[in-house]
């Protein structure tokens, strides 16, 4: 049997999901990269399973399947996905999208359309570019750099997890473990759930290990992992996924 190729994400919010993954799956090849890059690699057949943005699952649902109930979700504020606007949100005409996550890029467009009827002109924000140097009215930031926005530049800052949950009354799922159909995922599903469960039991350890490199205190890091994030794909999370799919499809954001 060929070695299973697994793509994992290197963000702080994924640490509980990948806790001990190499030890749990010693025969697998585990690579770490950005969510959008992993999605491209999975679609190209370079990976068998990857933790990818939920919108990418919708775009290739005929070729993919969900392989684990371990996921990255929120049931309220998420802290690490934000819309930063230099103008009042109803006046946004141009929006830069962080290229790190396609799910959040679609999410912000859904929320702006649903709440204010906005369809702003879109611009890319490369992974290594500074959002503060952009001339757009607003910018979507994800990951670690969204947690520490520059003060004094923005009139409004939205936490997109909070905005979605307040509007929909449902959780939001940012990323899931997705596999290509035709690959045997049975043992992998158990392993990924064990990694998640072990990670949840070691949140304090993870916070202590990773707080400093992300510019957080240990207590803030622990709060982020334990209170802001949710790691299980349950019935309400699936309902949230379907609502997100419906609204994103209406805006033409699902087509690959």
PDB file of N, CA, C and O in Angstrom, residues 23-63:
ATOM      1  N   UNK A  23       3.088  10.608  15.344  1.00  0.00           N
ATOM      2  CA  UNK A  23       3.215   9.400  16.164  1.00  0.00           C
ATOM      3  C   UNK A  23       2.000   8.481  15.977  1.00  0.00           C
ATOM      4  O   UNK A  23       2.125   7.252  15.963  1.00  0.00           O
ATOM      5  N   UNK A  24       0.828   9.088  15.831  1.00  0.00           N
ATOM      6  CA  UNK A  24      -0.391   8.300  15.660  1.00  0.00           C
ATOM      7  C   UNK A  24      -0.423   7.642  14.281  1.00  0.00           C
ATOM      8  O   UNK A  24      -0.995   6.564  14.109  1.00  0.00           O
ATOM      9  N   UNK A  25       0.185   8.297  13.283  1.00  0.00           N
ATOM     10  CA  UNK A  25       0.193   7.788  11.905  1.00  0.00           C
ATOM     11  C   UNK A  25       1.631   7.681  11.407  1.00  0.00           C
ATOM     12  O   UNK A  25       2.051   8.415  10.501  1.00  0.00           O
ATOM     13  N   UNK A  26       2.420   6.776  11.979  1.00  0.00           N
ATOM     14  CA  UNK A  26       3.850   6.712  11.645  1.00  0.00           C
ATOM     15  C   UNK A  26       4.124   6.349  10.185  1.00  0.00           C
ATOM     16  O   UNK A  26       5.194   6.649   9.660  1.00  0.00           O
ATOM     17  N   UNK A  27       3.176   5.704   9.539  1.00  0.00           N
ATOM     18  CA  UNK A  27       3.398   5.309   8.155  1.00  0.00           C
ATOM     19  C   UNK A  27       2.967   6.346   7.141  1.00  0.00           C
ATOM     20  O   UNK A  27       3.131   6.140   5.933  1.00  0.00           O
ATOM     21  N   UNK A  28       2.432   7.469   7.610  1.00  0.00           N
ATOM     22  CA  UNK A  28       1.923   8.497   6.708  1.00  0.00           C
ATOM     23  C   UNK A  28       2.960   9.588   6.481  1.00  0.00           C
ATOM     24  O   UNK A  28       3.833   9.821   7.315  1.00  0.00           O
ATOM     25  N   UNK A  29       2.839  10.263   5.374  1.00  0.00           N
ATOM     26  CA  UNK A  29       3.637  11.457   5.097  1.00  0.00           C
ATOM     27  C   UNK A  29       2.775  12.669   5.427  1.00  0.00           C
ATOM     28  O   UNK A  29       1.738  12.882   4.803  1.00  0.00           O
ATOM     29  N   UNK A  30       3.185  13.447   6.425  1.00  0.00           N
ATOM     30  CA  UNK A  30       2.415  14.607   6.857  1.00  0.00           C
ATOM     31  C   UNK A  30       3.157  15.873   6.439  1.00  0.00           C
ATOM     32  O   UNK A  30       4.330  16.056   6.785  1.00  0.00           O
ATOM     33  N   UNK A  31       2.489  16.729   5.680  1.00  0.00           N
ATOM     34  CA  UNK A  31       3.080  17.994   5.255  1.00  0.00           C
ATOM     35  C   UNK A  31       2.236  19.139   5.809  1.00  0.00           C
ATOM     36  O   UNK A  31       1.020  19.024   5.941  1.00  0.00           O
ATOM     37  N   UNK A  32       2.907  20.257   6.143  1.00  0.00           N
ATOM     38  CA  UNK A  32       2.225  21.423   6.691  1.00  0.00           C
ATOM     39  C   UNK A  32       2.320  22.572   5.700  1.00  0.00           C
ATOM     40  O   UNK A  32       3.391  22.858   5.162  1.00  0.00           O
ATOM     41  N   UNK A  33       1.170  23.234   5.487  1.00  0.00           N
ATOM     42  CA  UNK A  33       1.156  24.360   4.558  1.00  0.00           C
ATOM     43  C   UNK A  33      -0.083  25.204   4.850  1.00  0.00           C
ATOM     44  O   UNK A  33      -0.866  24.894   5.754  1.00  0.00           O
ATOM     45  N   UNK A  34      -0.270  26.257   4.053  1.00  0.00           N
ATOM     46  CA  UNK A  34      -1.439  27.113   4.192  1.00  0.00           C
ATOM     47  C   UNK A  34      -2.687  26.385   3.695  1.00  0.00           C
ATOM     48  O   UNK A  34      -2.612  25.535   2.805  1.00  0.00           O
ATOM     49  N   UNK A  35      -3.860  26.719   4.251  1.00  0.00           N
ATOM     50  CA  UNK A  35      -5.093  26.016   3.851  1.00  0.00           C
ATOM     51  C   UNK A  35      -5.355  26.061   2.350  1.00  0.00           C
ATOM     52  O   UNK A  35      -5.721  25.040   1.753  1.00  0.00           O
ATOM     53  N   UNK A  36      -5.196  27.227   1.735  1.00  0.00           N
ATOM     54  CA  UNK A  36      -5.485  27.340   0.308  1.00  0.00           C
ATOM     55  C   UNK A  36      -4.525  26.490  -0.526  1.00  0.00           C
ATOM     56  O   UNK A  36      -4.925  25.893  -1.532  1.00  0.00           O
ATOM     57  N   UNK A  37      -3.269  26.415  -0.120  1.00  0.00           N
ATOM     58  CA  UNK A  37      -2.297  25.600  -0.854  1.00  0.00           C
ATOM     59  C   UNK A  37      -2.600  24.114  -0.691  1.00  0.00           C
ATOM     60  O   UNK A  37      -2.471  23.332  -1.636  1.00  0.00           O
ATOM     61  N   UNK A  38      -2.997  23.725   0.512  1.00  0.00           N
ATOM     62  CA  UNK A  38      -3.371  22.329   0.729  1.00  0.00           C
ATOM     63  C   UNK A  38      -4.569  21.952  -0.130  1.00  0.00           C
ATOM     64  O   UNK A  38      -4.636  20.838  -0.672  1.00  0.00           O
ATOM     65  N   UNK A  39      -5.525  22.876  -0.257  1.00  0.00           N
ATOM     66  CA  UNK A  39      -6.694  22.611  -1.094  1.00  0.00           C
ATOM     67  C   UNK A  39      -6.283  22.360  -2.531  1.00  0.00           C
ATOM     68  O   UNK A  39      -6.793  21.437  -3.189  1.00  0.00           O
ATOM     69  N   UNK A  40      -5.362  23.155  -3.035  1.00  0.00           N
ATOM     70  CA  UNK A  40      -4.884  22.974  -4.408  1.00  0.00           C
ATOM     71  C   UNK A  40      -4.163  21.637  -4.560  1.00  0.00           C
ATOM     72  O   UNK A  40      -4.323  20.936  -5.570  1.00  0.00           O
ATOM     73  N   UNK A  41      -3.365  21.278  -3.560  1.00  0.00           N
ATOM     74  CA  UNK A  41      -2.618  20.015  -3.624  1.00  0.00           C
ATOM     75  C   UNK A  41      -3.552  18.808  -3.549  1.00  0.00           C
ATOM     76  O   UNK A  41      -3.338  17.803  -4.248  1.00  0.00           O
ATOM     77  N   UNK A  42      -4.594  18.894  -2.733  1.00  0.00           N
ATOM     78  CA  UNK A  42      -5.558  17.802  -2.646  1.00  0.00           C
ATOM     79  C   UNK A  42      -6.280  17.642  -3.981  1.00  0.00           C
ATOM     80  O   UNK A  42      -6.445  16.530  -4.483  1.00  0.00           O
ATOM     81  N   UNK A  43      -6.704  18.750  -4.552  1.00  0.00           N
ATOM     82  CA  UNK A  43      -7.422  18.693  -5.828  1.00  0.00           C
ATOM     83  C   UNK A  43      -6.533  18.152  -6.942  1.00  0.00           C
ATOM     84  O   UNK A  43      -7.019  17.454  -7.847  1.00  0.00           O
ATOM     85  N   UNK A  44      -5.244  18.455  -6.876  1.00  0.00           N
ATOM     86  CA  UNK A  44      -4.308  17.981  -7.903  1.00  0.00           C
ATOM     87  C   UNK A  44      -3.889  16.529  -7.699  1.00  0.00           C
ATOM     88  O   UNK A  44      -3.151  15.986  -8.519  1.00  0.00           O
ATOM     89  N   UNK A  45      -4.343  15.902  -6.601  1.00  0.00           N
ATOM     90  CA  UNK A  45      -3.976  14.516  -6.332  1.00  0.00           C
ATOM     91  C   UNK A  45      -2.634  14.352  -5.670  1.00  0.00           C
ATOM     92  O   UNK A  45      -2.126  13.233  -5.560  1.00  0.00           O
ATOM     93  N   UNK A  46      -2.040  15.460  -5.216  1.00  0.00           N
ATOM     94  CA  UNK A  46      -0.746  15.395  -4.536  1.00  0.00           C
ATOM     95  C   UNK A  46      -0.888  15.008  -3.072  1.00  0.00           C
ATOM     96  O   UNK A  46       0.099  14.669  -2.420  1.00  0.00           O
ATOM     97  N   UNK A  47      -2.108  15.096  -2.542  1.00  0.00           N
ATOM     98  CA  UNK A  47      -2.426  14.669  -1.184  1.00  0.00           C
ATOM     99  C   UNK A  47      -3.634  13.738  -1.236  1.00  0.00           C
ATOM    100  O   UNK A  47      -4.463  13.835  -2.143  1.00  0.00           O
ATOM    101  N   UNK A  48      -3.736  12.850  -0.243  1.00  0.00           N
ATOM    102  CA  UNK A  48      -4.896  11.968  -0.138  1.00  0.00           C
ATOM    103  C   UNK A  48      -5.957  12.539   0.798  1.00  0.00           C
ATOM    104  O   UNK A  48      -7.155  12.351   0.582  1.00  0.00           O
ATOM    105  N   UNK A  49      -5.487  13.223   1.836  1.00  0.00           N
ATOM    106  CA  UNK A  49      -6.373  13.816   2.844  1.00  0.00           C
ATOM    107  C   UNK A  49      -5.752  15.134   3.262  1.00  0.00           C
ATOM    108  O   UNK A  49      -4.523  15.259   3.355  1.00  0.00           O
ATOM    109  N   UNK A  50      -6.595  16.133   3.519  1.00  0.00           N
ATOM    110  CA  UNK A  50      -6.056  17.412   3.965  1.00  0.00           C
ATOM    111  C   UNK A  50      -7.092  18.158   4.795  1.00  0.00           C
ATOM    112  O   UNK A  50      -8.297  17.978   4.630  1.00  0.00           O
ATOM    113  N   UNK A  51      -6.588  18.993   5.677  1.00  0.00           N
ATOM    114  CA  UNK A  51      -7.437  19.904   6.447  1.00  0.00           C
ATOM    115  C   UNK A  51      -7.602  21.153   5.584  1.00  0.00           C
ATOM    116  O   UNK A  51      -6.693  21.979   5.497  1.00  0.00           O
ATOM    117  N   UNK A  52      -8.747  21.278   4.924  1.00  0.00           N
ATOM    118  CA  UNK A  52      -8.908  22.339   3.930  1.00  0.00           C
ATOM    119  C   UNK A  52     -10.120  23.208   4.250  1.00  0.00           C
ATOM    120  O   UNK A  52     -11.010  22.807   5.001  1.00  0.00           O
ATOM    121  N   UNK A  53     -10.169  24.407   3.665  1.00  0.00           N
ATOM    122  CA  UNK A  53     -11.320  25.285   3.863  1.00  0.00           C
ATOM    123  C   UNK A  53     -12.622  24.600   3.447  1.00  0.00           C
ATOM    124  O   UNK A  53     -12.656  23.878   2.434  1.00  0.00           O
ATOM    125  N   UNK A  54     -13.684  24.829   4.203  1.00  0.00           N
ATOM    126  CA  UNK A  54     -14.943  24.147   3.923  1.00  0.00           C
ATOM    127  C   UNK A  54     -15.481  24.490   2.544  1.00  0.00           C
ATOM    128  O   UNK A  54     -16.123  23.651   1.895  1.00  0.00           O
ATOM    129  N   UNK A  55     -15.221  25.715   2.054  1.00  0.00           N
ATOM    130  CA  UNK A  55     -15.712  26.074   0.731  1.00  0.00           C
ATOM    131  C   UNK A  55     -15.086  25.187  -0.341  1.00  0.00           C
ATOM    132  O   UNK A  55     -15.712  24.910  -1.377  1.00  0.00           O
ATOM    133  N   UNK A  56     -13.874  24.707  -0.118  1.00  0.00           N
ATOM    134  CA  UNK A  56     -13.224  23.841  -1.098  1.00  0.00           C
ATOM    135  C   UNK A  56     -13.889  22.462  -1.151  1.00  0.00           C
ATOM    136  O   UNK A  56     -13.899  21.805  -2.198  1.00  0.00           O
ATOM    137  N   UNK A  57     -14.430  22.029  -0.039  1.00  0.00           N
ATOM    138  CA  UNK A  57     -15.202  20.774  -0.041  1.00  0.00           C
ATOM    139  C   UNK A  57     -16.428  20.928  -0.927  1.00  0.00           C
ATOM    140  O   UNK A  57     -16.753  20.042  -1.740  1.00  0.00           O
ATOM    141  N   UNK A  58     -17.139  22.055  -0.810  1.00  0.00           N
ATOM    142  CA  UNK A  58     -18.316  22.278  -1.633  1.00  0.00           C
ATOM    143  C   UNK A  58     -17.957  22.328  -3.116  1.00  0.00           C
ATOM    144  O   UNK A  58     -18.705  21.840  -3.966  1.00  0.00           O
ATOM    145  N   UNK A  59     -16.835  22.925  -3.440  1.00  0.00           N
ATOM    146  CA  UNK A  59     -16.457  23.099  -4.848  1.00  0.00           C
ATOM    147  C   UNK A  59     -16.140  21.781  -5.539  1.00  0.00           C
ATOM    148  O   UNK A  59     -16.218  21.686  -6.762  1.00  0.00           O
ATOM    149  N   UNK A  60     -15.763  20.775  -4.754  1.00  0.00           N
ATOM    150  CA  UNK A  60     -15.385  19.491  -5.357  1.00  0.00           C
ATOM    151  C   UNK A  60     -16.063  18.329  -4.620  1.00  0.00           C
ATOM    152  O   UNK A  60     -15.479  17.260  -4.458  1.00  0.00           O
ATOM    153  N   UNK A  61     -17.315  18.544  -4.211  1.00  0.00           N
ATOM    154  CA  UNK A  61     -17.998  17.567  -3.354  1.00  0.00           C
ATOM    155  C   UNK A  61     -18.142  16.200  -4.021  1.00  0.00           C
ATOM    156  O   UNK A  61     -18.170  15.173  -3.332  1.00  0.00           O
ATOM    157  N   UNK A  62     -18.237  16.170  -5.342  1.00  0.00           N
ATOM    158  CA  UNK A  62     -18.373  14.881  -6.025  1.00  0.00           C
ATOM    159  C   UNK A  62     -17.104  14.038  -5.914  1.00  0.00           C
ATOM    160  O   UNK A  62     -17.163  12.805  -6.024  1.00  0.00           O
ATOM    161  N   UNK A  63     -15.971  14.697  -5.707  1.00  0.00           N
ATOM    162  CA  UNK A  63     -14.688  13.991  -5.649  1.00  0.00           C
ATOM    163  C   UNK A  63     -14.205  13.765  -4.220  1.00  0.00           C
ATOM    164  O   UNK A  63     -13.237  13.031  -4.008  1.00  0.00           O
TER     165      UNK A  63
END
